[in-house]
PDB file of C-alpha atoms in Angstrom:
ATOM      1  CA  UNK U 122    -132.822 -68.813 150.804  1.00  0.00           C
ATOM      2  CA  UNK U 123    -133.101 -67.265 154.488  1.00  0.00           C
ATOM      3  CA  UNK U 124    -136.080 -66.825 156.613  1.00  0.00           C
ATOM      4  CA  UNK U 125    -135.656 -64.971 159.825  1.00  0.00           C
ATOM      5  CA  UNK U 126    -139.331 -64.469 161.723  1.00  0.00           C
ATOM      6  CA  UNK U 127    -139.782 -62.033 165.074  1.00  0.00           C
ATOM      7  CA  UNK U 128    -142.728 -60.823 166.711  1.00  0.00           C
ATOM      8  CA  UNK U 129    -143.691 -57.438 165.250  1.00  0.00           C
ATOM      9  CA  UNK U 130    -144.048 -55.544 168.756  1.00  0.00           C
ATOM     10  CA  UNK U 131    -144.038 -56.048 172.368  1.00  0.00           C
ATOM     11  CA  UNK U 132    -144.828 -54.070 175.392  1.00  0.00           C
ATOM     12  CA  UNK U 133    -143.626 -54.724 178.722  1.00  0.00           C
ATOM     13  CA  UNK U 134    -143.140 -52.976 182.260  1.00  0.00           C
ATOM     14  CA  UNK U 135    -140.158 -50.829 183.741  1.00  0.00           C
ATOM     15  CA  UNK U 136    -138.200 -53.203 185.856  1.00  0.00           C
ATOM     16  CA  UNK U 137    -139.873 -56.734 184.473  1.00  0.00           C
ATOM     17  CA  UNK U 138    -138.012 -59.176 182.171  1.00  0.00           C
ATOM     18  CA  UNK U 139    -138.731 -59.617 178.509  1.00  0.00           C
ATOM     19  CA  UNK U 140    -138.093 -62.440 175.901  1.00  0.00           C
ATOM     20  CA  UNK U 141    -137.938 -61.428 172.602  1.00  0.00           C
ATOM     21  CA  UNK U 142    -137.768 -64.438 170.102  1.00  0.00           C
ATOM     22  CA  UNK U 143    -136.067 -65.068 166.787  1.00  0.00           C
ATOM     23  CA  UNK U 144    -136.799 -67.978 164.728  1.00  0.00           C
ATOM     24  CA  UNK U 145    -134.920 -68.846 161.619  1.00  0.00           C
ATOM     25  CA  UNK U 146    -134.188 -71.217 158.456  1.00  0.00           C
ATOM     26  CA  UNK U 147    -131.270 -70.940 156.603  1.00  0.00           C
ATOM     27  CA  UNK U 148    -128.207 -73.294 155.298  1.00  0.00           C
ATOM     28  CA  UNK U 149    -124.896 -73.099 155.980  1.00  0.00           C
ATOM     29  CA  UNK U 150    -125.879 -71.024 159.469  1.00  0.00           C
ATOM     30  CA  UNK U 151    -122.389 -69.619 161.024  1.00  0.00           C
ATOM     31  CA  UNK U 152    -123.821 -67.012 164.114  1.00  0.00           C
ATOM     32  CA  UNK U 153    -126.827 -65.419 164.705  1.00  0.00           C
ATOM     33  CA  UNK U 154    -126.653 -61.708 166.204  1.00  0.00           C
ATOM     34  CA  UNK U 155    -128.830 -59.196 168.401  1.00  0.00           C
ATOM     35  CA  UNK U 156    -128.725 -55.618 167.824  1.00  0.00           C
ATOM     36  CA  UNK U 157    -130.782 -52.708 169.324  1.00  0.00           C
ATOM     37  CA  UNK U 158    -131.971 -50.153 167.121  1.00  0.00           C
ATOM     38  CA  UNK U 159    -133.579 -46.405 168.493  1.00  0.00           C
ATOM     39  CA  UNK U 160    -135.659 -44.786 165.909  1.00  0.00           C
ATOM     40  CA  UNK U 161    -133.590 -42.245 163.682  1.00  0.00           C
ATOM     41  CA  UNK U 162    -130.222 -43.948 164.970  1.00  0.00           C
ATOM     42  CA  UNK U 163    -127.983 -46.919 164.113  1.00  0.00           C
ATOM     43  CA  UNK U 164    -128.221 -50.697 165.205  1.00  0.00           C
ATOM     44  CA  UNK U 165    -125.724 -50.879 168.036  1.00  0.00           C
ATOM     45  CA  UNK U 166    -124.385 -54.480 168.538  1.00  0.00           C
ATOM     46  CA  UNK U 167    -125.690 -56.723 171.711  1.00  0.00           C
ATOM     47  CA  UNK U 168    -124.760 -59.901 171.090  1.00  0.00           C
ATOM     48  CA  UNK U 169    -123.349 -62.778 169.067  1.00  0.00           C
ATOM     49  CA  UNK U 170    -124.105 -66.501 169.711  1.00  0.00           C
ATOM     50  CA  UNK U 171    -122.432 -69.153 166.966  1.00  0.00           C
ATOM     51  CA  UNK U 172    -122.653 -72.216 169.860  1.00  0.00           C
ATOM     52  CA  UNK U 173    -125.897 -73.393 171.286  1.00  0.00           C
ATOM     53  CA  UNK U 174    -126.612 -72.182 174.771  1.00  0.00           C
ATOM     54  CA  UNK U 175    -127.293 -68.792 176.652  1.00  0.00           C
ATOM     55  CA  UNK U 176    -124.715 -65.867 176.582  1.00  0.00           C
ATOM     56  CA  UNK U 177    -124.418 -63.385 179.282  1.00  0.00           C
ATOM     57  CA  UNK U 178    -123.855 -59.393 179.177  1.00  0.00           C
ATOM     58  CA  UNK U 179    -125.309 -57.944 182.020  1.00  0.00           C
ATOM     59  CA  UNK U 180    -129.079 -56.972 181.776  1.00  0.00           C
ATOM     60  CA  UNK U 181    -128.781 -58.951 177.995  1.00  0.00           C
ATOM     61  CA  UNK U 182    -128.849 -62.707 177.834  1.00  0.00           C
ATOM     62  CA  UNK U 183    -129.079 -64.379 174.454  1.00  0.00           C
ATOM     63  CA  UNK U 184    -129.764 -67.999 173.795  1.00  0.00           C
ATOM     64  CA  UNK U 185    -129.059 -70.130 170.786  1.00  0.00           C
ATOM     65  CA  UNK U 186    -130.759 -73.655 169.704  1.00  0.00           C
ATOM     66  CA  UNK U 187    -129.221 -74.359 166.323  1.00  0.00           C
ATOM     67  CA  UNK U 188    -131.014 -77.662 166.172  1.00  0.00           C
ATOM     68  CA  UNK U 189    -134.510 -76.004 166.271  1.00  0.00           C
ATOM     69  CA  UNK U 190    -132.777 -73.075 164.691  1.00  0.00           C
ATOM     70  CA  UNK U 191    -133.815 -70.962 167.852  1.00  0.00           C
ATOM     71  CA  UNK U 192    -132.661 -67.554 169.282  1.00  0.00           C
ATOM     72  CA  UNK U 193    -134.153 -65.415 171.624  1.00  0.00           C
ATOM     73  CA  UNK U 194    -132.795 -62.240 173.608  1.00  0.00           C
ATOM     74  CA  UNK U 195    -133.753 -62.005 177.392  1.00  0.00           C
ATOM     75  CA  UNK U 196    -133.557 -58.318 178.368  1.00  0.00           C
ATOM     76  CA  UNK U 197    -133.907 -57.909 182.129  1.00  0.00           C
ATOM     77  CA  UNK U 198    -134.826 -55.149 185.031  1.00  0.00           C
ATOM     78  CA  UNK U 199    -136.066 -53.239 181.823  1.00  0.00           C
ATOM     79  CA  UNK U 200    -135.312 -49.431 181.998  1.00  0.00           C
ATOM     80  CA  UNK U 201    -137.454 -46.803 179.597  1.00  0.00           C
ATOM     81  CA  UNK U 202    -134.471 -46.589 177.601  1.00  0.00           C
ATOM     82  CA  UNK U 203    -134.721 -49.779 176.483  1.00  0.00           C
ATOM     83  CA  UNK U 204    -137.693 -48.410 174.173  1.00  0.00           C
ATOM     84  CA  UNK U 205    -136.098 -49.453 170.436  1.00  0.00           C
ATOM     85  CA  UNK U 206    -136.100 -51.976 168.095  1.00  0.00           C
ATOM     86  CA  UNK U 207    -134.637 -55.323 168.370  1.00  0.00           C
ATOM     87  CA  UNK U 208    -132.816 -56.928 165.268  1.00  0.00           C
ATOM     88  CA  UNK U 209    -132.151 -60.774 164.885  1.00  0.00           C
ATOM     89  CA  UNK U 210    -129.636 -61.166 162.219  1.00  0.00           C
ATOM     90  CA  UNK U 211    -128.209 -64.365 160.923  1.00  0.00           C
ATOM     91  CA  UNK U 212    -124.643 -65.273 159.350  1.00  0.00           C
ATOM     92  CA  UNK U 213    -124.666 -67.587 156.812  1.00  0.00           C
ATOM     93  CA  UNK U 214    -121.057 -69.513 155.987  1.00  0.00           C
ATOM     94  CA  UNK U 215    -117.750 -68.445 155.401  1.00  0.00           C
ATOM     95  CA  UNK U 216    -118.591 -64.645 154.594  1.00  0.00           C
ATOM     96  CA  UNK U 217    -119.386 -61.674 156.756  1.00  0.00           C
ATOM     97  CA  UNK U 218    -122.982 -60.811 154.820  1.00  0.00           C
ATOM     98  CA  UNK U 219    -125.934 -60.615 157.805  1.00  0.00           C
ATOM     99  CA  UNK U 220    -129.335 -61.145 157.086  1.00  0.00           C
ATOM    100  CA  UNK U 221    -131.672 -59.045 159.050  1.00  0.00           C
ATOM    101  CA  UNK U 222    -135.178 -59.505 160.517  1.00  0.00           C
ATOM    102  CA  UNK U 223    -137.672 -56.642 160.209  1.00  0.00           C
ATOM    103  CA  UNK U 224    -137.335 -56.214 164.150  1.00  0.00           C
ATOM    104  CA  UNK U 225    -139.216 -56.377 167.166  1.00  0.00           C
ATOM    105  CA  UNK U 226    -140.620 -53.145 168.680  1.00  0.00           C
ATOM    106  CA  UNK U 227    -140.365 -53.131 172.472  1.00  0.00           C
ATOM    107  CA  UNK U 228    -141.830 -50.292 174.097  1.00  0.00           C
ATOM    108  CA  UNK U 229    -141.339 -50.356 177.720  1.00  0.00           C
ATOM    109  CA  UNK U 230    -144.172 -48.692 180.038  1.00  0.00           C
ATOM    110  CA  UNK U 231    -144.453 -47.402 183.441  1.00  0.00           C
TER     111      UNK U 231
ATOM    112  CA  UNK I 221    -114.534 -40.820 168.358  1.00  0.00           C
ATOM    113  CA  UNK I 222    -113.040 -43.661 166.657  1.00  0.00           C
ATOM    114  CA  UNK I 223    -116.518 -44.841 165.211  1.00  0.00           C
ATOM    115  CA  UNK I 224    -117.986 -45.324 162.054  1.00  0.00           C
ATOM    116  CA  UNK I 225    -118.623 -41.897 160.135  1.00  0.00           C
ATOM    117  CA  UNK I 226    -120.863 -41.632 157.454  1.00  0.00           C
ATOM    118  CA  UNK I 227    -121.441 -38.104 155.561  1.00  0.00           C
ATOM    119  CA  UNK I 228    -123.463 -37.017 154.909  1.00  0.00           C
ATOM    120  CA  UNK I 229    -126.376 -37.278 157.312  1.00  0.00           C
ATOM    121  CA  UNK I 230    -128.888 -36.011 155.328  1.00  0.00           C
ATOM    122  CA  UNK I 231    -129.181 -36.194 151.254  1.00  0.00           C
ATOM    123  CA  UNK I 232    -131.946 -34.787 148.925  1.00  0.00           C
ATOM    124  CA  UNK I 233    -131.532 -35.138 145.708  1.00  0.00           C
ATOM    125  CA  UNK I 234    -134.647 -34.640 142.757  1.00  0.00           C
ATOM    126  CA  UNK I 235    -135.229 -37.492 140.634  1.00  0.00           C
ATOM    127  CA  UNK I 236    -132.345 -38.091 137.786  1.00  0.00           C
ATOM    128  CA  UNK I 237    -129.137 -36.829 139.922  1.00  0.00           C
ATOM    129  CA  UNK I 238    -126.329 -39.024 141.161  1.00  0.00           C
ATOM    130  CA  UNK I 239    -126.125 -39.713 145.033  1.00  0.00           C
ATOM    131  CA  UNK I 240    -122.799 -40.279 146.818  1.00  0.00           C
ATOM    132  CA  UNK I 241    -122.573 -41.794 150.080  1.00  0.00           C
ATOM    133  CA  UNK I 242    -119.410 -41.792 152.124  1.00  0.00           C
ATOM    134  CA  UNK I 243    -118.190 -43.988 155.022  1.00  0.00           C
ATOM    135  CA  UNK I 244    -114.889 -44.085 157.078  1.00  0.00           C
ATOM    136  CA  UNK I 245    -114.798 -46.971 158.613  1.00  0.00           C
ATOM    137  CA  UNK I 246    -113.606 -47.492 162.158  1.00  0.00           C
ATOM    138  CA  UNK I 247    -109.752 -47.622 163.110  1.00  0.00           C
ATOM    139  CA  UNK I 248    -108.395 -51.058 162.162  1.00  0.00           C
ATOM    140  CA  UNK I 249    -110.773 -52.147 160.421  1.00  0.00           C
ATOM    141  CA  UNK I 250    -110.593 -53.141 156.856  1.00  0.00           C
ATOM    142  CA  UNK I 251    -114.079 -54.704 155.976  1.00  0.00           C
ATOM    143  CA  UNK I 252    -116.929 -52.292 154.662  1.00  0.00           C
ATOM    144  CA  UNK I 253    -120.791 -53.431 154.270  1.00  0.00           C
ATOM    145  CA  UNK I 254    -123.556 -51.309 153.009  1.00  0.00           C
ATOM    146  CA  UNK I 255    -127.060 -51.461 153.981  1.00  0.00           C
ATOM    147  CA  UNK I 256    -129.951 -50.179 152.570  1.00  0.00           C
ATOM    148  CA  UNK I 257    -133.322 -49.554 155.193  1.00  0.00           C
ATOM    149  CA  UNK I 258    -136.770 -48.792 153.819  1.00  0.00           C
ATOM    150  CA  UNK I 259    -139.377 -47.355 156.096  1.00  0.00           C
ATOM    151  CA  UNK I 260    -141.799 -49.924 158.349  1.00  0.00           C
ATOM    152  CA  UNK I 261    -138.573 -53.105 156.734  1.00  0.00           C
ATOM    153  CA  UNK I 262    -135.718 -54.524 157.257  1.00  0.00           C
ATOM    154  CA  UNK I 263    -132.153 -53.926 156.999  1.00  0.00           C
ATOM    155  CA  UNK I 264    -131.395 -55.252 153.745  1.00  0.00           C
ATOM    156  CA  UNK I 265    -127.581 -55.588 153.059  1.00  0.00           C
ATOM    157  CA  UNK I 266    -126.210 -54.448 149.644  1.00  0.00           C
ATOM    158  CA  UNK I 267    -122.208 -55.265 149.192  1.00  0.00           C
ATOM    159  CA  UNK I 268    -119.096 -56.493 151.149  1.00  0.00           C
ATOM    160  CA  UNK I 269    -116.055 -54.639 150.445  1.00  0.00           C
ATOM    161  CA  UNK I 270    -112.323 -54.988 151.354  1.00  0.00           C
ATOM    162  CA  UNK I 271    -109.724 -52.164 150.365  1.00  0.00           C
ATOM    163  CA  UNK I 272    -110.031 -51.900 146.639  1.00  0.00           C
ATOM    164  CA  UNK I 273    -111.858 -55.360 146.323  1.00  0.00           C
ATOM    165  CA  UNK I 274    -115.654 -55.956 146.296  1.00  0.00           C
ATOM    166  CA  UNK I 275    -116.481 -59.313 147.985  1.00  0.00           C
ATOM    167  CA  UNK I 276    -120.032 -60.067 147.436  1.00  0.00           C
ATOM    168  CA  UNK I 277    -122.471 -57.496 146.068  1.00  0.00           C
ATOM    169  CA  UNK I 278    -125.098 -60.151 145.828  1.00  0.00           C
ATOM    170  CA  UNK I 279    -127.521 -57.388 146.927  1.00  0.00           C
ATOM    171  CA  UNK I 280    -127.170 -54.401 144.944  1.00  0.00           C
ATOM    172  CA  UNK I 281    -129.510 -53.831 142.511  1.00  0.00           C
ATOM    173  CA  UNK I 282    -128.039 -54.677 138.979  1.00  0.00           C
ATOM    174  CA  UNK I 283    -128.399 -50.663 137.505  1.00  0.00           C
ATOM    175  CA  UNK I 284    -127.683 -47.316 138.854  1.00  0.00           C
ATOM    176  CA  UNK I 285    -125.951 -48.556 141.894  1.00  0.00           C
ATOM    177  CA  UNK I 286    -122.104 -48.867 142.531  1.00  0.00           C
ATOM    178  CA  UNK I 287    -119.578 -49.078 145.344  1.00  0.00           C
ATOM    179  CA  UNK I 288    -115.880 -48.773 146.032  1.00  0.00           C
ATOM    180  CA  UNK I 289    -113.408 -48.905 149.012  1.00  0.00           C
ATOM    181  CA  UNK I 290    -110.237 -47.500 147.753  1.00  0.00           C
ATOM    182  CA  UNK I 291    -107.012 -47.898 148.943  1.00  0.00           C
ATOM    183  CA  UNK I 292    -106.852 -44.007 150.487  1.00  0.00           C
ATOM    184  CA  UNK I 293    -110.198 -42.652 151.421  1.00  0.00           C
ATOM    185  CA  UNK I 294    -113.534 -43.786 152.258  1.00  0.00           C
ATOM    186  CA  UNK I 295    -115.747 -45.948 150.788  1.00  0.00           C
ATOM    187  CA  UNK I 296    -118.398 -44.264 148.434  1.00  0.00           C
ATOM    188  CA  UNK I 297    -121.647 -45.976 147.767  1.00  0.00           C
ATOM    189  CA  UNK I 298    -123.085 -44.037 144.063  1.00  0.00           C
ATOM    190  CA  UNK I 299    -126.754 -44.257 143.205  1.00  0.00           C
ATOM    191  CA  UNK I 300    -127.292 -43.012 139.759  1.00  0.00           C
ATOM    192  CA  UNK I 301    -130.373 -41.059 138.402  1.00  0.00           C
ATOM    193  CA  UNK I 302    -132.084 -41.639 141.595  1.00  0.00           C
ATOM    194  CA  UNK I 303    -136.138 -42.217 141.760  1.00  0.00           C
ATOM    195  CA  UNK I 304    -137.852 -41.761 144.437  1.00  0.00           C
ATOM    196  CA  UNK I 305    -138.056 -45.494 145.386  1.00  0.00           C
ATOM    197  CA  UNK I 306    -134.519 -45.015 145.914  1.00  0.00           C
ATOM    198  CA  UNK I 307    -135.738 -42.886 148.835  1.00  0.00           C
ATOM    199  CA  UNK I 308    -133.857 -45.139 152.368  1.00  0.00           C
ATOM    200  CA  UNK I 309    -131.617 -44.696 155.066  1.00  0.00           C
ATOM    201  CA  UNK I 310    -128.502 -46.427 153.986  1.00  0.00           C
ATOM    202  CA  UNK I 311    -126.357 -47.506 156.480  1.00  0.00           C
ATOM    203  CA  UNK I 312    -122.202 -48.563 156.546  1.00  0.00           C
ATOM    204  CA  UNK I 313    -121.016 -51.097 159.175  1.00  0.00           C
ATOM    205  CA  UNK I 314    -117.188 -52.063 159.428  1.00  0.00           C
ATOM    206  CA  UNK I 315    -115.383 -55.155 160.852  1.00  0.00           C
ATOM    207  CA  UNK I 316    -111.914 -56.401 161.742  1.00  0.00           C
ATOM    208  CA  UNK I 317    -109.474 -58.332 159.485  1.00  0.00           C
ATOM    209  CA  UNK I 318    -110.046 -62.288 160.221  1.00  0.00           C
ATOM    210  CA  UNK I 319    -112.969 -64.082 161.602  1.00  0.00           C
ATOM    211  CA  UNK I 320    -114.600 -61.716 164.000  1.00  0.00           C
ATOM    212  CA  UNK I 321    -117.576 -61.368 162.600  1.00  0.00           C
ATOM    213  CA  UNK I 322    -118.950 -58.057 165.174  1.00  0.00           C
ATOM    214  CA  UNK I 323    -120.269 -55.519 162.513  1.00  0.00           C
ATOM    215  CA  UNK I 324    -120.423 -51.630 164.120  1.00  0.00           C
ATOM    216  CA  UNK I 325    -122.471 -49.587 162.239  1.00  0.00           C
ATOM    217  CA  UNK I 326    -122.341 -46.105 161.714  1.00  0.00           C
ATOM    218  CA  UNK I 327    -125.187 -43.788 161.750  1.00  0.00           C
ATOM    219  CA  UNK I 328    -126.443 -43.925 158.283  1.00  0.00           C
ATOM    220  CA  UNK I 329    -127.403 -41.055 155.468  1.00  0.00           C
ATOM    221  CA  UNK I 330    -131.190 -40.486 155.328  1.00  0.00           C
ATOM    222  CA  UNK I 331    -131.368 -40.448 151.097  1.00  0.00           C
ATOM    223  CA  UNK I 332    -134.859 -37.987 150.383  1.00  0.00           C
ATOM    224  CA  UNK I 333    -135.680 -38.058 146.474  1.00  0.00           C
ATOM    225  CA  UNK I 334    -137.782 -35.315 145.400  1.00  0.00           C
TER     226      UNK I 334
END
């Protein structure tokens, strides 16, 4: 089976830096993916790592340890907007079914 | 906008009626996956589908639930005699032929059972 762990919520300040971590256990592991969810809306895709090491997009980093089966998403100069839910999700072998963590809440403060 | 579409947004339907769900998926791609989203959880996913083939519907529950992707039209997701646990956002993602594995999802139909 799959187990994907995140923290349930975090709160941080406009314009700081956040780390949200992902944790997981699974066989056969082939990617692990960020999305950002706002409540009522769709996950909108942030990243994909499938090689260990840190992946750059602009305020979004995302890092990737398979050994210590290790993810976390680095979210920086944070803006209000940035209020949502962040999914881990994890790809496991040859097909294209994700497995989903319940999501970290970030709410971002003044 | 060349996104997913989903339709319809909003679903009620009293306990014992059939619920049909309908995604387009987005231009070029061929792969379909349904998700299912209960309040407070995760997104839990349901089936893979290619055009008139189901790849892996390792999580749809065994009764009442079905899917197809024909070869014209969208892909319907059916719920049968629906009970109010059945009562979820359900959301479609599509991908690209090959192994790019980016899912886009679309933005989901909010399934109330009275």
């Amino acid at each position: 089976g799959q187990n994907i762990d995140q923290p349930t919520e975090m709160t941080a300040t406009e314009g700081a830096i956040v780390q949200i971590n992902c944790t997981y256990q699974t066989s056969g592991f082939n990617g692990l993916f960020w999305y950002q969810q706002h409540a009522g809306e769709a996950p909108t895709f942030l990243s994909y790592n499938v090689l260990d090491g840190l992946e750059e997009k602009g305020r979004f980093s995302s890092f990737l340890s398979r050994s210590k089966g290790y993810s976390y998403l680095l979210l920086k100069e944070l803006q209000m907007k940035d209020s949502a839910s962040y999914l881990c999700a994890v790809r496991r072998g040859g097909g294209n079914k994700l497995t989903f963590g319940t999501g970290t809440q970030l709410k971002v403060e003044l | 906008n060349a996104g997913v579409m989903q339709n319809p947004r909003h679903l009620v339907r009293r306990r014992g009626q059939e619920a049909r769900l309908r995604c387009s998926p987005m231009k070029g791609h061929s792969h379909v996956y349904w998700y299912r989203q209960l309040p407070e959880e995760g997104l839990k996913f349901m089936v893979y589908l290619q055009k008139e083939n189901i790849i892996d519907e390792s999580g749809m529950p065994k009764e009442r639930f079905s899917a197809e992707f024909p070869k014209e039209g969208p892909s319907i997701l059916r719920i049968q005699q629906v009970v109010r646990g059945d009562s979820a956002a359900y959301f479609c993602a599509s991908s690209r032929e090959g192994d790019l594995p980016e899912q886009y999802f679309g933005p989901g139909t909010r399934l109330t059972v009275t």
